[in-house]
Short mmCIF file of N, CA and C in Angstrom, two decimals:
data_model
loop_
_atom_site.label_atom_id
_atom_site.label_comp_id
_atom_site.label_asym_id
_atom_site.label_seq_id
_atom_site.Cartn_x
_atom_site.Cartn_y
_atom_site.Cartn_z
N MET A 20 -11.26 -1.09 -0.66
CA MET A 20 -9.95 -0.79 -1.13
C MET A 20 -9.06 -0.84 -0.07
N ALA A 21 -7.82 -1.46 -0.33
CA ALA A 21 -6.89 -1.71 0.67
C ALA A 21 -6.07 -0.72 0.83
N THR A 22 -5.45 -0.57 2.36
CA THR A 22 -4.37 0.51 2.56
C THR A 22 -3.20 -0.19 2.77
N ILE A 23 -1.99 0.51 2.92
CA ILE A 23 -0.76 -0.09 3.29
C ILE A 23 -0.60 -1.05 4.34
N LYS A 24 -1.54 -0.53 5.46
CA LYS A 24 -1.57 -1.26 6.62
C LYS A 24 -2.05 -2.80 6.18
N ASP A 25 -3.14 -2.72 5.37
CA ASP A 25 -3.82 -4.11 5.21
C ASP A 25 -2.82 -4.94 4.26
N VAL A 26 -1.91 -4.37 3.28
CA VAL A 26 -1.08 -5.10 2.55
C VAL A 26 -0.14 -5.65 3.57
N ALA A 27 0.47 -4.70 4.32
CA ALA A 27 1.70 -5.40 5.55
C ALA A 27 1.06 -6.38 6.30
N LYS A 28 -0.17 -5.97 6.69
CA LYS A 28 -0.54 -7.18 7.74
C LYS A 28 -0.83 -8.60 7.15
N ALA A 29 -1.22 -8.47 5.71
CA ALA A 29 -1.43 -9.84 4.99
C ALA A 29 -0.11 -10.39 4.62
N ALA A 30 0.81 -9.61 4.31
CA ALA A 30 2.21 -10.19 4.26
C ALA A 30 3.12 -10.40 5.42
N GLY A 31 2.67 -10.18 6.51
CA GLY A 31 3.45 -10.26 7.83
C GLY A 31 4.71 -9.37 7.86
N VAL A 32 4.59 -8.14 7.26
CA VAL A 32 5.84 -7.37 7.39
C VAL A 32 5.28 -5.90 7.76
N GLY A 33 6.17 -5.10 8.09
CA GLY A 33 5.94 -3.50 8.53
C GLY A 33 5.46 -2.81 7.25
N THR A 34 5.02 -1.64 7.62
CA THR A 34 4.40 -0.70 6.41
C THR A 34 5.66 -0.12 5.75
N GLY A 35 6.58 0.00 6.38
CA GLY A 35 8.03 0.47 5.82
C GLY A 35 8.43 -0.53 4.76
N THR A 36 8.36 -1.77 5.10
CA THR A 36 8.65 -2.66 4.12
C THR A 36 7.76 -2.65 2.75
N VAL A 37 6.75 -2.67 3.18
CA VAL A 37 5.59 -2.41 2.03
C VAL A 37 5.95 -1.21 1.02
N SER A 38 6.43 -0.22 1.83
CA SER A 38 6.65 0.93 1.09
C SER A 38 7.61 0.77 0.22
N ARG A 39 8.80 0.28 0.70
CA ARG A 39 10.08 -0.04 -0.16
C ARG A 39 9.90 -1.06 -1.09
N ALA A 40 9.21 -1.93 -0.85
CA ALA A 40 8.90 -2.98 -1.94
C ALA A 40 8.05 -2.39 -3.16
N LEU A 41 6.90 -1.58 -2.93
CA LEU A 41 6.44 -1.15 -3.93
C LEU A 41 7.15 0.01 -4.54
N SER A 42 7.84 0.67 -3.82
CA SER A 42 8.43 2.10 -4.58
C SER A 42 9.82 1.76 -5.28
N GLY A 43 10.46 0.43 -4.76
CA GLY A 43 11.66 0.20 -5.47
C GLY A 43 12.97 0.87 -4.66
N LYS A 44 12.42 1.40 -3.70
CA LYS A 44 13.57 2.12 -3.02
C LYS A 44 13.93 1.50 -1.83
N GLY A 45 15.27 1.29 -1.54
CA GLY A 45 15.74 0.48 -0.10
C GLY A 45 15.74 -0.93 -0.51
N TYR A 46 16.52 -1.51 0.39
CA TYR A 46 16.31 -3.08 0.22
C TYR A 46 15.15 -3.71 0.86
N VAL A 47 14.78 -4.72 -0.03
CA VAL A 47 13.85 -5.86 0.33
C VAL A 47 14.02 -7.06 -0.34
N ASP A 48 14.21 -8.13 0.41
CA ASP A 48 14.37 -9.52 -0.11
C ASP A 48 13.82 -9.80 -1.15
N SER A 49 14.35 -10.25 -2.43
CA SER A 49 13.49 -10.43 -3.77
C SER A 49 12.22 -11.14 -3.61
N GLU A 50 12.52 -12.24 -2.85
CA GLU A 50 11.07 -13.03 -2.66
C GLU A 50 10.06 -12.45 -2.02
N LYS A 51 10.41 -11.66 -0.99
CA LYS A 51 9.59 -11.08 -0.09
C LYS A 51 8.71 -9.78 -0.85
N LYS A 52 9.65 -9.13 -1.68
CA LYS A 52 9.30 -8.28 -2.58
C LYS A 52 8.09 -8.73 -3.56
N LYS A 53 8.32 -9.98 -4.11
CA LYS A 53 7.44 -10.49 -5.05
C LYS A 53 6.04 -10.81 -4.30
N GLN A 54 6.32 -11.47 -2.95
CA GLN A 54 5.01 -11.57 -2.23
C GLN A 54 4.04 -10.41 -1.97
N ILE A 55 4.96 -9.39 -1.56
CA ILE A 55 4.10 -8.15 -1.32
C ILE A 55 3.63 -7.39 -2.34
N ILE A 56 4.15 -7.79 -3.60
CA ILE A 56 3.53 -7.18 -4.95
C ILE A 56 2.27 -7.82 -5.22
N LYS A 57 2.48 -9.24 -5.02
CA LYS A 57 1.29 -10.05 -5.29
C LYS A 57 0.08 -9.92 -4.46
N ILE A 58 0.43 -9.62 -3.07
CA ILE A 58 -0.68 -9.30 -2.16
C ILE A 58 -1.15 -7.85 -2.44
N ALA A 59 -0.50 -7.01 -2.78
CA ALA A 59 -1.07 -5.74 -3.12
C ALA A 59 -2.07 -5.62 -4.38
N GLU A 60 -1.66 -6.51 -5.35
CA GLU A 60 -2.56 -6.51 -6.47
C GLU A 60 -3.60 -7.31 -6.22
N GLN A 61 -3.54 -8.36 -5.42
CA GLN A 61 -4.90 -9.18 -4.81
C GLN A 61 -5.89 -8.33 -3.95
N LEU A 62 -5.24 -7.42 -3.14
CA LEU A 62 -6.18 -6.78 -2.58
C LEU A 62 -6.35 -5.33 -3.07
N GLU A 63 -6.04 -5.26 -4.24
CA GLU A 63 -6.28 -3.99 -5.15
C GLU A 63 -5.83 -2.75 -4.41
N TYR A 64 -4.65 -2.73 -4.17
CA TYR A 64 -3.95 -1.72 -3.28
C TYR A 64 -4.03 -0.39 -4.19
N ASP A 65 -4.16 0.72 -3.81
CA ASP A 65 -4.08 1.92 -4.58
C ASP A 65 -3.61 3.10 -3.67
N PRO A 66 -2.26 3.43 -3.70
CA PRO A 66 -1.63 4.28 -3.03
C PRO A 66 -2.36 5.70 -3.04
N SER A 67 -3.06 5.95 -4.15
CA SER A 67 -3.48 7.46 -4.08
C SER A 67 -4.95 7.24 -3.54
N ALA A 68 -5.30 6.26 -3.07
CA ALA A 68 -6.77 6.15 -2.43
C ALA A 68 -6.81 7.09 -1.09
N LEU A 69 -5.79 7.07 -0.32
CA LEU A 69 -5.90 7.78 0.95
C LEU A 69 -5.98 9.27 0.48
N LEU A 70 -5.19 9.67 -0.69
CA LEU A 70 -5.25 10.96 -0.78
C LEU A 70 -6.64 11.43 -1.45
N LYS A 71 -7.25 10.67 -2.27
CA LYS A 71 -8.43 10.98 -2.69
C LYS A 71 -9.61 11.08 -1.72
N ARG A 72 -9.51 10.23 -0.59
CA ARG A 72 -10.37 10.27 0.55
C ARG A 72 -10.21 11.70 1.45
N LYS A 73 -8.88 11.87 1.55
CA LYS A 73 -8.65 13.10 2.18
C LYS A 73 -9.10 14.24 1.42
N THR A 74 -9.05 14.45 0.11
CA THR A 74 -9.42 15.31 -0.88
C THR A 74 -11.02 15.42 -0.77
N ILE A 75 -11.54 14.34 -0.68
CA ILE A 75 -13.07 14.42 -0.87
C ILE A 75 -13.63 15.12 0.52
N LYS A 76 -12.97 14.50 1.61
CA LYS A 76 -13.22 15.01 2.96
C LYS A 76 -13.33 16.51 3.03
N LYS A 77 -12.19 17.08 2.46
CA LYS A 77 -12.08 18.47 2.51
C LYS A 77 -12.90 19.11 1.63
N LEU A 78 -13.36 18.68 0.56
CA LEU A 78 -14.40 19.20 -0.44
C LEU A 78 -15.59 19.56 0.27
N LYS A 79 -16.01 18.34 1.41
CA LYS A 79 -17.12 18.16 1.93
C LYS A 79 -17.41 19.16 3.04
N VAL A 80 -16.38 19.55 3.72
CA VAL A 80 -16.14 20.40 4.81
C VAL A 80 -16.42 21.93 4.29
N VAL A 81 -15.76 22.28 3.02
CA VAL A 81 -15.84 23.58 2.60
C VAL A 81 -17.30 23.97 2.10
#
């Protein structure tokens, strides 16, 4: 499962740009946005994956 850092690295942009492109908030060039979305889909980026991992870690500790 890919992280936002993985998507950013593959797209050659920063994590903030990926965040703006995927959330639709803020400006990202339309062609770059299409590229980022395509890469995120190819890498199977799941923004909730980090939250799920943190939750599982907490459950294991308790």
